[in-house]
Structure formats: structure tokens, C-alpha cells
PDB file of C-alpha atoms in Angstrom:
ATOM      1  CA  MET A  18     129.141 101.052  71.119  1.00 53.00           C
ATOM      2  CA  GLU A  19     128.700 103.837  73.679  1.00 56.00           C
ATOM      3  CA  ALA A  20     125.878 101.848  75.490  1.00 56.00           C
ATOM      4  CA  LEU A  21     128.281  98.821  75.652  1.00 56.00           C
ATOM      5  CA  CYS A  22     131.023 100.958  77.180  1.00 59.00           C
ATOM      6  CA  ARG A  23     128.593 102.265  79.802  1.00 64.00           C
ATOM      7  CA  SER A  24     127.484  98.660  80.610  1.00 66.00           C
ATOM      8  CA  GLU A  25     131.148  97.676  81.049  1.00 70.00           C
ATOM      9  CA  ASP A  26     131.687 100.618  83.399  1.00 73.00           C
ATOM     10  CA  VAL A  27     128.641  99.570  85.638  1.00 69.00           C
ATOM     11  CA  LEU A  28     129.941  95.968  85.622  1.00 74.00           C
ATOM     12  CA  ALA A  29     133.413  97.193  86.683  1.00 75.00           C
ATOM     13  CA  LYS A  30     132.022  99.346  89.466  1.00 74.00           C
ATOM     14  CA  ALA A  31     129.795  96.393  90.649  1.00 73.00           C
ATOM     15  CA  SER A  32     132.829  94.231  90.671  1.00 77.00           C
ATOM     16  CA  GLN A  33     134.738  96.681  92.844  1.00 78.00           C
ATOM     17  CA  VAL A  34     131.831  96.800  95.347  1.00 74.00           C
ATOM     18  CA  TRP A  35     131.731  92.953  95.560  1.00 75.00           C
ATOM     19  CA  THR A  36     135.498  92.838  96.058  1.00 80.00           C
ATOM     20  CA  MET A  37     135.305  95.431  98.814  1.00 79.00           C
ATOM     21  CA  LEU A  38     132.571  93.518 100.480  1.00 76.00           C
ATOM     22  CA  ASP A  39     134.496  90.227 100.214  1.00 77.00           C
ATOM     23  CA  ASP A  40     137.508  91.885 101.826  1.00 78.00           C
ATOM     24  CA  MET A  41     135.408  93.338 104.568  1.00 77.00           C
ATOM     25  CA  ALA A  42     133.774  89.996 105.217  1.00 78.00           C
ATOM     26  CA  GLU A  43     137.198  88.226 105.473  1.00 80.00           C
ATOM     27  CA  ASN A  44     139.173  90.927 107.418  1.00 83.00           C
ATOM     28  CA  SER A  45     136.366  92.508 109.606  1.00 81.00           C
ATOM     29  CA  PRO A  46     133.448  90.213 109.967  1.00 80.00           C
ATOM     30  CA  GLU A  47     131.798  92.433 112.541  1.00 83.00           C
ATOM     31  CA  SER A  48     131.999  95.488 110.338  1.00 79.00           C
ATOM     32  CA  TYR A  49     130.567  93.415 107.476  1.00 73.00           C
ATOM     33  CA  ARG A  50     127.654  92.312 109.603  1.00 77.00           C
ATOM     34  CA  GLN A  51     126.965  95.815 110.803  1.00 78.00           C
ATOM     35  CA  PHE A  52     127.111  97.177 107.223  1.00 73.00           C
ATOM     36  CA  ILE A  53     124.683  94.506 105.834  1.00 73.00           C
ATOM     37  CA  GLN A  54     122.332  95.016 108.803  1.00 75.00           C
ATOM     38  CA  GLN A  55     122.327  98.931 108.281  1.00 73.00           C
ATOM     39  CA  GLN A  56     121.431  98.345 104.549  1.00 69.00           C
ATOM     40  CA  LEU A  57     118.641  95.934 105.493  1.00 66.00           C
ATOM     41  CA  ASP A  58     117.248  98.362 108.151  1.00 65.00           C
ATOM     42  CA  SER A  59     117.384 101.202 105.756  1.00 63.00           C
ATOM     43  CA  ALA A  60     115.583  99.307 102.977  1.00 59.00           C
ATOM     44  CA  LYS A  61     113.005  98.034 105.521  1.00 62.00           C
ATOM     45  CA  GLN A  62     112.309 101.625 106.661  1.00 61.00           C
ATOM     46  CA  CYS A  63     112.174 102.994 103.190  1.00 62.00           C
ATOM     47  CA  TYR A  64     109.571 100.426 101.847  1.00 69.00           C
ATOM     48  CA  ALA A  65     107.548 100.196 105.147  1.00 80.00           C
ATOM     49  CA  PRO A  66     103.847 100.892 104.466  1.00 87.00           C
ATOM     50  CA  PRO A  67     101.991 103.921 106.183  1.00 89.00           C
ATOM     51  CA  GLU A  68     100.987 103.362 109.714  1.00 91.00           C
ATOM     52  CA  PRO A  69      97.936 104.821 111.567  1.00 92.00           C
ATOM     53  CA  HIS A  70      98.818 107.608 113.967  1.00 92.00           C
ATOM     54  CA  LEU A  71      95.416 109.145 115.111  1.00 92.00           C
ATOM     55  CA  CYS A  72      91.894 109.528 113.883  1.00 94.00           C
ATOM     56  CA  LEU A  73      89.808 112.697 113.924  1.00 93.00           C
ATOM     57  CA  GLU A  74      86.159 113.170 113.601  1.00 93.00           C
ATOM     58  CA  ALA A  75      84.909 116.371 111.978  1.00 93.00           C
ATOM     59  CA  ARG A  76      81.719 117.437 110.186  1.00 93.00           C
ATOM     60  CA  ILE A  77      81.209 118.496 106.586  1.00 93.00           C
ATOM     61  CA  LEU A  78      78.753 121.433 106.256  1.00 93.00           C
ATOM     62  CA  GLU A  79      78.793 121.979 102.517  1.00 91.00           C
ATOM     63  CA  PRO A  80      78.038 120.747  99.840  1.00 90.00           C
ATOM     64  CA  THR A  81      76.278 117.943 101.775  1.00 89.00           C
ATOM     65  CA  LYS A  82      76.282 117.517 105.518  1.00 90.00           C
ATOM     66  CA  SER A  83      77.928 114.352 106.748  1.00 91.00           C
ATOM     67  CA  ARG A  84      80.466 113.094 109.240  1.00 91.00           C
ATOM     68  CA  LEU A  85      84.158 113.073 108.230  1.00 94.00           C
ATOM     69  CA  PHE A  86      86.840 110.822 109.697  1.00 94.00           C
ATOM     70  CA  VAL A  87      90.414 111.953 109.024  1.00 95.00           C
ATOM     71  CA  ASN A  88      93.197 109.270 109.406  1.00 95.00           C
ATOM     72  CA  LEU A  89      96.491 111.016 110.167  1.00 94.00           C
ATOM     73  CA  CYS A  90      99.214 108.580 109.340  1.00 93.00           C
ATOM     74  CA  SER A  91     102.982 108.164 109.599  1.00 92.00           C
ATOM     75  CA  TRP A  92     104.744 107.190 106.338  1.00 90.00           C
ATOM     76  CA  ASN A  93     108.569 107.299 105.675  1.00 87.00           C
ATOM     77  CA  LYS A  94     107.965 107.785 102.008  1.00 86.00           C
ATOM     78  CA  VAL A  95     106.705 111.243 102.663  1.00 87.00           C
ATOM     79  CA  PRO A  96     109.938 113.422 102.744  1.00 86.00           C
ATOM     80  CA  PRO A  97     110.611 115.307 105.975  1.00 85.00           C
ATOM     81  CA  PRO A  98     111.217 119.098 105.842  1.00 81.00           C
ATOM     82  CA  GLY A  99     114.887 119.879 105.386  1.00 75.00           C
ATOM     83  CA  SER A 100     114.960 122.594 108.002  1.00 74.00           C
ATOM     84  CA  GLN A 101     112.558 124.815 110.005  1.00 71.00           C
ATOM     85  CA  SER A 102     112.047 127.093 106.944  1.00 73.00           C
ATOM     86  CA  ASP A 103     111.353 124.284 104.490  1.00 74.00           C
ATOM     87  CA  PRO A 104     107.792 123.287 103.429  1.00 76.00           C
ATOM     88  CA  VAL A 105     106.027 120.464 105.282  1.00 79.00           C
ATOM     89  CA  PRO A 106     105.059 117.835 102.703  1.00 87.00           C
ATOM     90  CA  LEU A 107     102.069 115.570 102.949  1.00 88.00           C
ATOM     91  CA  SER A 108     100.365 112.837 100.930  1.00 90.00           C
ATOM     92  CA  ALA A 109      96.605 112.333 100.723  1.00 90.00           C
ATOM     93  CA  GLY A 110      94.283 109.699  99.378  1.00 89.00           C
ATOM     94  CA  LYS A 111      90.831 109.913  97.907  1.00 89.00           C
ATOM     95  CA  MET A 112      87.771 110.886  99.868  1.00 91.00           C
ATOM     96  CA  ASP A 113      85.833 107.687 100.331  1.00 89.00           C
ATOM     97  CA  THR A 114      82.126 107.673 100.962  1.00 88.00           C
ATOM     98  CA  PHE A 115      80.368 105.009 102.971  1.00 85.00           C
ATOM     99  CA  ALA A 116      76.544 104.832 102.598  1.00 74.00           C
ATOM    100  CA  LYS A 117      75.228 103.342 105.789  1.00 67.00           C
ATOM    101  CA  SER A 118      72.244 104.436 108.010  1.00 70.00           C
ATOM    102  CA  GLU A 119      74.197 107.608 108.668  1.00 78.00           C
ATOM    103  CA  PRO A 120      76.603 108.262 105.641  1.00 85.00           C
ATOM    104  CA  TYR A 121      80.138 109.240 106.409  1.00 90.00           C
ATOM    105  CA  ARG A 122      83.343 109.978 104.638  1.00 92.00           C
ATOM    106  CA  ILE A 123      86.993 109.068 105.238  1.00 94.00           C
ATOM    107  CA  VAL A 124      90.185 110.876 104.188  1.00 94.00           C
ATOM    108  CA  ASP A 125      93.725 109.595 104.672  1.00 94.00           C
ATOM    109  CA  ILE A 126      96.655 111.964 105.224  1.00 94.00           C
ATOM    110  CA  ALA A 127     100.143 110.901 105.716  1.00 92.00           C
ATOM    111  CA  TYR A 128     103.159 112.954 107.127  1.00 91.00           C
ATOM    112  CA  ASN A 129     106.710 112.009 107.760  1.00 90.00           C
ATOM    113  CA  PRO A 130     107.216 110.578 111.274  1.00 90.00           C
ATOM    114  CA  SER A 131     109.385 113.536 112.301  1.00 87.00           C
ATOM    115  CA  VAL A 132     106.449 115.902 111.677  1.00 88.00           C
ATOM    116  CA  LEU A 133     104.072 113.817 113.825  1.00 89.00           C
ATOM    117  CA  GLU A 134     106.706 113.600 116.564  1.00 86.00           C
ATOM    118  CA  GLN A 135     106.392 117.306 117.132  1.00 81.00           C
ATOM    119  CA  GLY A 136     102.668 116.832 117.555  1.00 73.00           C
ATOM    120  CA  LYS A 137     103.194 115.278 121.033  1.00 77.00           C
ATOM    121  CA  ASN A 138     103.015 118.834 122.289  1.00 83.00           C
ATOM    122  CA  PRO A 139      99.293 119.612 122.626  1.00 84.00           C
ATOM    123  CA  LEU A 140      99.474 123.092 121.112  1.00 83.00           C
ATOM    124  CA  GLU A 141     101.576 121.832 118.207  1.00 84.00           C
ATOM    125  CA  LYS A 142      99.160 118.844 117.723  1.00 87.00           C
ATOM    126  CA  ASP A 143      96.152 121.061 117.593  1.00 87.00           C
ATOM    127  CA  ARG A 144      97.825 123.331 115.051  1.00 85.00           C
ATOM    128  CA  LEU A 145      98.874 120.446 112.848  1.00 88.00           C
ATOM    129  CA  ILE A 146      95.276 119.060 113.099  1.00 90.00           C
ATOM    130  CA  ARG A 147      93.700 122.271 111.992  1.00 88.00           C
ATOM    131  CA  LEU A 148      96.211 122.814 109.213  1.00 87.00           C
ATOM    132  CA  SER A 149      95.262 119.296 107.930  1.00 91.00           C
ATOM    133  CA  LEU A 150      91.526 120.248 108.060  1.00 92.00           C
ATOM    134  CA  LYS A 151      92.262 123.437 106.169  1.00 90.00           C
ATOM    135  CA  PHE A 152      94.039 121.391 103.549  1.00 90.00           C
ATOM    136  CA  ILE A 153      91.047 119.144 103.294  1.00 93.00           C
ATOM    137  CA  GLN A 154      88.714 122.033 102.716  1.00 91.00           C
ATOM    138  CA  GLU A 155      90.857 123.277  99.821  1.00 90.00           C
ATOM    139  CA  ARG A 156      91.805 119.956  98.324  1.00 89.00           C
ATOM    140  CA  TYR A 157      88.265 118.417  98.236  1.00 91.00           C
ATOM    141  CA  SER A 158      86.181 121.627  97.838  1.00 92.00           C
ATOM    142  CA  VAL A 159      84.232 121.104 101.049  1.00 92.00           C
ATOM    143  CA  SER A 160      83.352 123.326 104.058  1.00 93.00           C
ATOM    144  CA  LEU A 161      84.049 121.959 107.446  1.00 92.00           C
ATOM    145  CA  SER A 162      82.842 122.912 110.955  1.00 90.00           C
ATOM    146  CA  PRO A 163      85.735 124.494 112.961  1.00 86.00           C
ATOM    147  CA  ALA A 164      85.038 121.930 115.687  1.00 88.00           C
ATOM    148  CA  TYR A 165      86.697 118.440 115.728  1.00 90.00           C
ATOM    149  CA  SER A 166      87.070 115.666 118.181  1.00 91.00           C
ATOM    150  CA  MET A 167      89.388 112.731 118.641  1.00 90.00           C
ATOM    151  CA  ALA A 168      87.818 109.472 117.449  1.00 88.00           C
ATOM    152  CA  LYS A 169      87.831 106.493 119.871  1.00 86.00           C
ATOM    153  CA  CYS A 170      89.561 104.431 117.211  1.00 87.00           C
ATOM    154  CA  LYS A 171      93.060 104.920 116.026  1.00 89.00           C
ATOM    155  CA  LEU A 172      92.096 104.152 112.413  1.00 91.00           C
ATOM    156  CA  LYS A 173      88.657 104.405 110.687  1.00 90.00           C
ATOM    157  CA  GLY A 174      88.178 101.641 108.126  1.00 88.00           C
ATOM    158  CA  SER A 175      90.526  98.817 107.391  1.00 88.00           C
ATOM    159  CA  LEU A 176      94.238  99.076 107.391  1.00 87.00           C
ATOM    160  CA  GLU A 177      94.468  97.765 103.832  1.00 87.00           C
ATOM    161  CA  ARG A 178      91.994 100.367 102.615  1.00 88.00           C
ATOM    162  CA  MET A 179      94.109 103.240 104.133  1.00 90.00           C
ATOM    163  CA  ARG A 180      97.238 101.884 102.563  1.00 88.00           C
ATOM    164  CA  LEU A 181      95.736 101.418  99.120  1.00 89.00           C
ATOM    165  CA  SER A 182      94.248 104.943  99.354  1.00 88.00           C
ATOM    166  CA  LEU A 183      97.543 106.596 100.194  1.00 88.00           C
ATOM    167  CA  ARG A 184      99.553 104.712  97.610  1.00 82.00           C
ATOM    168  CA  GLY A 185      97.347 106.105  94.923  1.00 75.00           C
ATOM    169  CA  GLY A 186      99.381 109.347  95.153  1.00 43.00           C
ATOM    170  CA  ARG A 187     102.936 108.541  96.107  1.00 41.00           C
ATOM    171  CA  PRO A 188     105.101 111.439  97.416  1.00 39.00           C
ATOM    172  CA  THR A 189     107.947 112.865  95.363  1.00 35.00           C
ATOM    173  CA  ALA A 190     109.896 116.141  95.670  1.00 34.00           C
ATOM    174  CA  PRO A 191     108.474 119.069  97.741  1.00 35.00           C
ATOM    175  CA  PRO A 192     106.238 121.476  95.875  1.00 37.00           C
ATOM    176  CA  SER A 193     107.180 124.928  94.785  1.00 40.00           C
ATOM    177  CA  GLU A 194     107.529 127.848  97.128  1.00 36.00           C
ATOM    178  CA  LYS A 195     103.886 129.126  96.696  1.00 39.00           C
ATOM    179  CA  ASN A 196     100.922 127.536  98.628  1.00 43.00           C
ATOM    180  CA  GLU A 197     103.231 125.977 101.296  1.00 47.00           C
ATOM    181  CA  VAL A 198     103.620 126.090 105.089  1.00 50.00           C
ATOM    182  CA  THR A 199     106.863 125.930 106.940  1.00 53.00           C
ATOM    183  CA  LEU A 200     107.714 124.672 110.468  1.00 52.00           C
ATOM    184  CA  ASP A 201     108.521 128.229 111.427  1.00 52.00           C
ATOM    185  CA  GLN A 202     105.135 129.397 110.212  1.00 48.00           C
ATOM    186  CA  LEU A 203     103.440 126.563 112.081  1.00 49.00           C
ATOM    187  CA  ARG A 204     104.957 127.875 115.282  1.00 49.00           C
ATOM    188  CA  ASN A 205     103.873 131.461 114.403  1.00 48.00           C
ATOM    189  CA  MET A 206     100.183 130.537 113.943  1.00 45.00           C
ATOM    190  CA  THR A 207      97.976 132.419 116.389  1.00 37.00           C
ATOM    191  CA  THR A 208      94.441 131.761 117.557  1.00 37.00           C
ATOM    192  CA  ALA A 209      91.789 134.156 116.301  1.00 35.00           C
ATOM    193  CA  ARG A 210      89.955 134.380 119.613  1.00 34.00           C
ATOM    194  CA  GLU A 211      90.422 133.264 123.128  1.00 35.00           C
ATOM    195  CA  GLU A 212      91.579 129.790 124.036  1.00 38.00           C
ATOM    196  CA  GLU A 213      87.963 128.518 124.422  1.00 34.00           C
ATOM    197  CA  ASP A 214      87.207 129.557 120.876  1.00 35.00           C
ATOM    198  CA  SER A 215      87.646 126.596 118.523  1.00 33.00           C
ATOM    199  CA  ARG A 216      88.442 128.791 115.481  1.00 33.00           C
ATOM    200  CA  LEU A 217      92.173 129.268 114.565  1.00 31.00           C
ATOM    201  CA  THR A 218      93.892 131.791 112.302  1.00 32.00           C
ATOM    202  CA  LEU A 219      96.347 129.557 110.481  1.00 36.00           C
ATOM    203  CA  LEU A 220      98.730 132.481 109.585  1.00 34.00           C
ATOM    204  CA  THR A 221      98.618 136.167 110.282  1.00 30.00           C
ATOM    205  CA  GLU A 222      98.490 138.491 107.337  1.00 32.00           C
ATOM    206  CA  LYS A 223     101.762 139.981 108.280  1.00 34.00           C
ATOM    207  CA  THR A 224     103.492 136.540 108.088  1.00 35.00           C
ATOM    208  CA  VAL A 225     102.081 135.444 104.786  1.00 38.00           C
ATOM    209  CA  PRO A 226      99.955 137.953 102.763  1.00 40.00           C
ATOM    210  CA  ARG A 227      97.209 136.744 100.606  1.00 38.00           C
ATOM    211  CA  ARG A 228      98.094 132.975 100.423  1.00 42.00           C
ATOM    212  CA  PRO A 229      95.018 131.050  99.275  1.00 39.00           C
ATOM    213  CA  CYS A 230      96.379 127.759 100.435  1.00 42.00           C
ATOM    214  CA  LEU A 231      98.716 126.872 103.297  1.00 44.00           C
ATOM    215  CA  ILE A 232      99.802 123.347 102.403  1.00 56.00           C
ATOM    216  CA  GLU A 233      99.917 121.387  99.249  1.00 48.00           C
ATOM    217  CA  GLU A 234      99.705 117.655  98.604  1.00 56.00           C
ATOM    218  CA  ILE A 235     103.011 115.994  97.543  1.00 60.00           C
ATOM    219  CA  SER A 236     102.175 113.608  94.656  1.00 55.00           C
ATOM    220  CA  SER A 237     103.773 112.212  91.597  1.00 45.00           C
ATOM    221  CA  THR A 238     103.471 113.789  88.218  1.00 43.00           C
ATOM    222  CA  GLU A 239     101.772 110.657  86.940  1.00 44.00           C
ATOM    223  CA  ARG A 240      98.135 110.562  87.843  1.00 48.00           C
ATOM    224  CA  PRO A 241      96.856 107.164  89.031  1.00 49.00           C
ATOM    225  CA  VAL A 242      94.750 105.249  86.532  1.00 55.00           C
ATOM    226  CA  GLU A 243      91.035 105.387  87.136  1.00 65.00           C
ATOM    227  CA  LEU A 244      89.599 101.833  87.655  1.00 74.00           C
ATOM    228  CA  LYS A 245      86.199 101.080  86.432  1.00 86.00           C
ATOM    229  CA  SER A 246      83.531  99.711  88.684  1.00 88.00           C
ATOM    230  CA  PRO A 247      82.526  96.130  87.892  1.00 91.00           C
ATOM    231  CA  ALA A 248      79.045  94.699  87.869  1.00 92.00           C
ATOM    232  CA  TYR A 249      78.200  93.035  91.195  1.00 93.00           C
ATOM    233  CA  GLU A 250      75.415  91.478  93.225  1.00 94.00           C
ATOM    234  CA  VAL A 251      75.077  91.405  97.046  1.00 93.00           C
ATOM    235  CA  THR A 252      72.873  88.675  98.576  1.00 93.00           C
ATOM    236  CA  THR A 253      72.008  88.143 102.186  1.00 93.00           C
ATOM    237  CA  ARG A 254      71.543  84.471 103.260  1.00 92.00           C
ATOM    238  CA  LYS A 255      69.018  84.147 106.084  1.00 92.00           C
ATOM    239  CA  ASP A 256      67.775  81.349 108.319  1.00 91.00           C
ATOM    240  CA  ALA A 257      64.156  80.308 108.744  1.00 91.00           C
ATOM    241  CA  SER A 258      63.401  82.968 111.229  1.00 91.00           C
ATOM    242  CA  GLY A 259      64.786  85.789 108.912  1.00 90.00           C
ATOM    243  CA  ARG A 260      68.022  86.352 110.751  1.00 91.00           C
ATOM    244  CA  ALA A 261      70.890  87.208 108.529  1.00 92.00           C
ATOM    245  CA  LEU A 262      73.647  84.504 108.503  1.00 93.00           C
ATOM    246  CA  GLN A 263      75.877  85.292 105.523  1.00 94.00           C
ATOM    247  CA  LEU A 264      76.625  87.855 102.845  1.00 94.00           C
ATOM    248  CA  GLU A 265      77.425  86.755  99.375  1.00 95.00           C
ATOM    249  CA  VAL A 266      79.043  89.206  96.890  1.00 94.00           C
ATOM    250  CA  ARG A 267      79.266  88.099  93.247  1.00 94.00           C
ATOM    251  CA  VAL A 268      81.584  90.395  91.085  1.00 94.00           C
ATOM    252  CA  GLU A 269      81.949  90.127  87.354  1.00 94.00           C
ATOM    253  CA  VAL A 270      85.633  90.464  86.349  1.00 92.00           C
ATOM    254  CA  PRO A 271      85.813  89.153  82.751  1.00 91.00           C
ATOM    255  CA  GLU A 272      89.188  90.793  82.116  1.00 88.00           C
ATOM    256  CA  VAL A 273      90.898  89.113  85.037  1.00 86.00           C
ATOM    257  CA  ARG A 274      92.843  86.069  84.082  1.00 83.00           C
ATOM    258  CA  CYS A 275      94.327  85.091  87.559  1.00 80.00           C
ATOM    259  CA  VAL A 276      93.055  85.438  91.110  1.00 75.00           C
ATOM    260  CA  SER A 277      96.599  86.898  91.957  1.00 77.00           C
ATOM    261  CA  GLU A 278      95.594  90.024  89.923  1.00 81.00           C
ATOM    262  CA  CYS A 279      93.051  90.977  92.464  1.00 84.00           C
ATOM    263  CA  ASN A 280      93.662  92.682  95.832  1.00 84.00           C
ATOM    264  CA  LEU A 281      90.805  92.049  98.327  1.00 85.00           C
ATOM    265  CA  SER A 282      90.418  93.828 101.678  1.00 85.00           C
ATOM    266  CA  ILE A 283      87.510  93.055 103.971  1.00 87.00           C
ATOM    267  CA  SER A 284      86.707  94.981 107.280  1.00 86.00           C
ATOM    268  CA  LYS A 285      83.796  94.581 109.568  1.00 85.00           C
ATOM    269  CA  ASP A 286      81.744  97.152 107.638  1.00 86.00           C
ATOM    270  CA  ASP A 287      83.182  97.521 104.162  1.00 88.00           C
ATOM    271  CA  LEU A 288      84.758  95.562 101.258  1.00 88.00           C
ATOM    272  CA  LEU A 289      87.452  96.819  98.894  1.00 86.00           C
ATOM    273  CA  MET A 290      88.552  94.928  95.746  1.00 87.00           C
ATOM    274  CA  GLU A 291      91.028  96.243  93.273  1.00 85.00           C
ATOM    275  CA  CYS A 292      92.275  94.574  90.133  1.00 85.00           C
ATOM    276  CA  PRO A 293      94.724  96.919  88.515  1.00 80.00           C
ATOM    277  CA  PRO A 294      94.501  98.156  85.772  1.00 80.00           C
ATOM    278  CA  GLN A 295      90.868  97.199  85.304  1.00 85.00           C
ATOM    279  CA  TYR A 296      88.622  97.182  88.232  1.00 88.00           C
ATOM    280  CA  ARG A 297      87.887  98.862  91.586  1.00 88.00           C
ATOM    281  CA  LEU A 298      84.894  98.058  93.820  1.00 89.00           C
ATOM    282  CA  HIS A 299      84.307  99.659  97.240  1.00 89.00           C
ATOM    283  CA  LEU A 300      81.172  98.556  99.091  1.00 88.00           C
ATOM    284  CA  SER A 301      79.673  99.414 102.416  1.00 88.00           C
ATOM    285  CA  LEU A 302      78.184  96.124 103.739  1.00 90.00           C
ATOM    286  CA  PRO A 303      74.556  95.882 104.816  1.00 91.00           C
ATOM    287  CA  GLU A 304      75.565  93.838 107.787  1.00 90.00           C
ATOM    288  CA  SER A 305      78.694  93.626 109.981  1.00 90.00           C
ATOM    289  CA  VAL A 306      80.679  90.636 109.101  1.00 91.00           C
ATOM    290  CA  GLU A 307      83.491  88.451 110.521  1.00 90.00           C
ATOM    291  CA  GLU A 308      86.227  89.562 108.245  1.00 85.00           C
ATOM    292  CA  GLU A 309      88.689  86.858 109.320  1.00 86.00           C
ATOM    293  CA  ALA A 310      86.183  84.077 108.321  1.00 89.00           C
ATOM    294  CA  ALA A 311      85.556  85.587 104.863  1.00 90.00           C
ATOM    295  CA  LYS A 312      86.359  83.424 101.821  1.00 90.00           C
ATOM    296  CA  ALA A 313      86.739  84.145  98.082  1.00 89.00           C
ATOM    297  CA  ARG A 314      86.640  81.940  95.013  1.00 90.00           C
ATOM    298  CA  PHE A 315      87.542  82.828  91.527  1.00 88.00           C
ATOM    299  CA  PHE A 316      85.866  81.147  88.573  1.00 89.00           C
ATOM    300  CA  LYS A 317      88.186  81.744  85.647  1.00 87.00           C
ATOM    301  CA  LYS A 318      85.906  80.486  82.831  1.00 88.00           C
ATOM    302  CA  LYS A 319      83.025  82.662  84.015  1.00 90.00           C
ATOM    303  CA  GLY A 320      85.126  85.617  84.952  1.00 90.00           C
ATOM    304  CA  LEU A 321      83.406  85.591  88.363  1.00 91.00           C
ATOM    305  CA  LEU A 322      84.748  86.383  91.826  1.00 91.00           C
ATOM    306  CA  LEU A 323      82.530  84.970  94.702  1.00 93.00           C
ATOM    307  CA  ILE A 324      83.093  86.362  98.121  1.00 93.00           C
ATOM    308  CA  THR A 325      81.307  84.912 101.120  1.00 94.00           C
ATOM    309  CA  MET A 326      81.286  86.489 104.672  1.00 93.00           C
ATOM    310  CA  PRO A 327      79.596  85.247 107.727  1.00 94.00           C
ATOM    311  CA  VAL A 328      77.431  87.839 109.542  1.00 94.00           C
ATOM    312  CA  CYS A 329      78.501  88.808 113.053  1.00 91.00           C
ATOM    313  CA  GLN A 330      76.150  87.264 115.541  1.00 82.00           C
ATOM    314  CA  GLN A 331      77.558  88.838 118.705  1.00 69.00           C
ATOM    315  CA  ASN A 332      75.543  91.693 120.324  1.00 49.00           C
ATOM    316  CA  ARG A 333      72.542  91.219 117.908  1.00 54.00           C
ATOM    317  CA  ASN A 334      69.200  92.028 119.410  1.00 49.00           C
ATOM    318  CA  PRO A 335      66.906  89.066 118.778  1.00 51.00           C
ATOM    319  CA  SER A 336      63.759  91.129 119.357  1.00 47.00           C
ATOM    320  CA  ALA A 337      64.748  93.432 116.457  1.00 45.00           C
ATOM    321  CA  GLU A 338      64.934  90.566 114.050  1.00 46.00           C
TER     322      GLU A 338
END
């Protein structure tokens, strides 16, 4: 009975809202139009996916030496700091490894657009970057070189890969007081040596004594489900002279019942397939491919996904084939 009363209250309030909107549409059409547009714009901004902002290149020293690309992204779902003294939230995805001739790794980090806006100042930008690198060392248990450079590309890897990576840990409320950094603290950060020294003291001991971590990832309390890697086979189709023409990837997905259950993203150098909640496959391709010409077919009875990708023929060196 109590639940029925609550439902009736909700319906009554909904009816009042619709009556108000009907009156507004009849008596003030322009106000009605502006109100609806405001709601649409607000919803569009709230549900907009993360967008690339800039890409850094650093180097991992331990436990295994390799190049590291850091995609700093803008995402409205990451809450902004409430004031200068509030913590600066961020959201980070997994560290993906790509095994090519020179292995490299990618990490995606998203901030609220208001935080990145402050990075237009060169000094603030450098401090935010170094803070992000400090977070990566502590979050992923790696040791990084203090030097970094701006990558030529704005985003390393495909756009879909980045968005899937960040959506694995959706931001919620800011973390507790400990292990945080504030906007005021960002401005109080000082360099450890002269300007030409690439090292940076993130916070002076007087400002924040004995803090092991300066920033903490904002993530939901629910951990993302670990997807299992399916069985797969990669075949390179070649012409009579041995030149690679097409890559063919066969993926066994027996638990998938419909092709709409699979999310497939292909870039020039890698392939990402996710079929929640069963499978996840991330491959570094042996040849650069024309991602826009890629095709996929799903054989339901066999539980097989067949992906074909033509190999890029531009800028190939015939003498090397």
C-alpha cells in the first residue's frame, strides 16, 4: 500500500510538470523553446564521450623499459573541483601494451574540461602533466623518466579504444581528503632545481607533509568485469610475389548469440573487440591496415567472427618485400 501511495505521488508530480510545460508552450512559446533547448544541451553535454586533448610521450624505466604514451582527455563526466581548495578528480583507464617491433604502452587519463582549460598557461600545463605522470607511477607501479615530450599526434591509438578504456572506470564522487591534490596546491608546486632541470618537486614538505600520493583516481565502487580472451587466429593473405594484401582474423565467440553484442574497433595498427560480459580481445596488427575498408562477418551457428582488413599499400618499399 505504501509503495502504491509513492507511485501515485510520483504520477501527480509528473502531471504537474506536464501541465506547467503545456501552459508555458501555450502562453510563452519562446520561453518553452529555450527551456527545452537548455535541457537538450545539458543532456548532450552530460552524456558526451571523452575527447582527446593532448598526447605525451614518456619512457618507462622499471620494471621493463618501454615507451609510454599518455592521452590526456577532456570528459564532462569527471566532476570539476568545487573550489580552489577542493581535490582535482581524474579518471584513468587500463595500461594497454602493444607488442610491435618496439613495444610501447598507452594510458588514458581524463580530467574535467575546466581543469584542462587552466593548462593553457605553459607553467600550469607542465605542472598538470607532471602530476599526471606522478599519478601513473603510483597507480601502475612503474618508474618513469622525469623527461617527457609532446607527441606529434593528439591521440595515440584509436578514438574508440580510448573511450572504451576510460569507460571501464566511470567517475563518481571525489575521494576522501587523504592522497589528494588541490588547485591551490598545484599553484604552490615548486621546481626542485633550476628551470633547465626537468625534475619537479610536486609539493614542498611544508605544504603537505609525508603524503605518499598526490592525486587519486575517481572510480565507481563497482569494479569492471574482467572479460576473458577468446581463441583467435591471424592470417596474412599474400600475392604471388609474397606481398601482404589482406589480414584475416578469426575469433571464436561461442557464447555470443547476436553480432550486436560485439563492439569492434579497428585502427591502422591495432584491433579491439569487446563482447560484454564474455570476451575482450586486443591485438597489435602485424601490418598497417586500411581501417575504413575493414569488414566483419558473424557466423552464428559456428560462433565465429571473421574480420578482414586490406593491408595499406601506400608508402611500401618494394625492395624490402
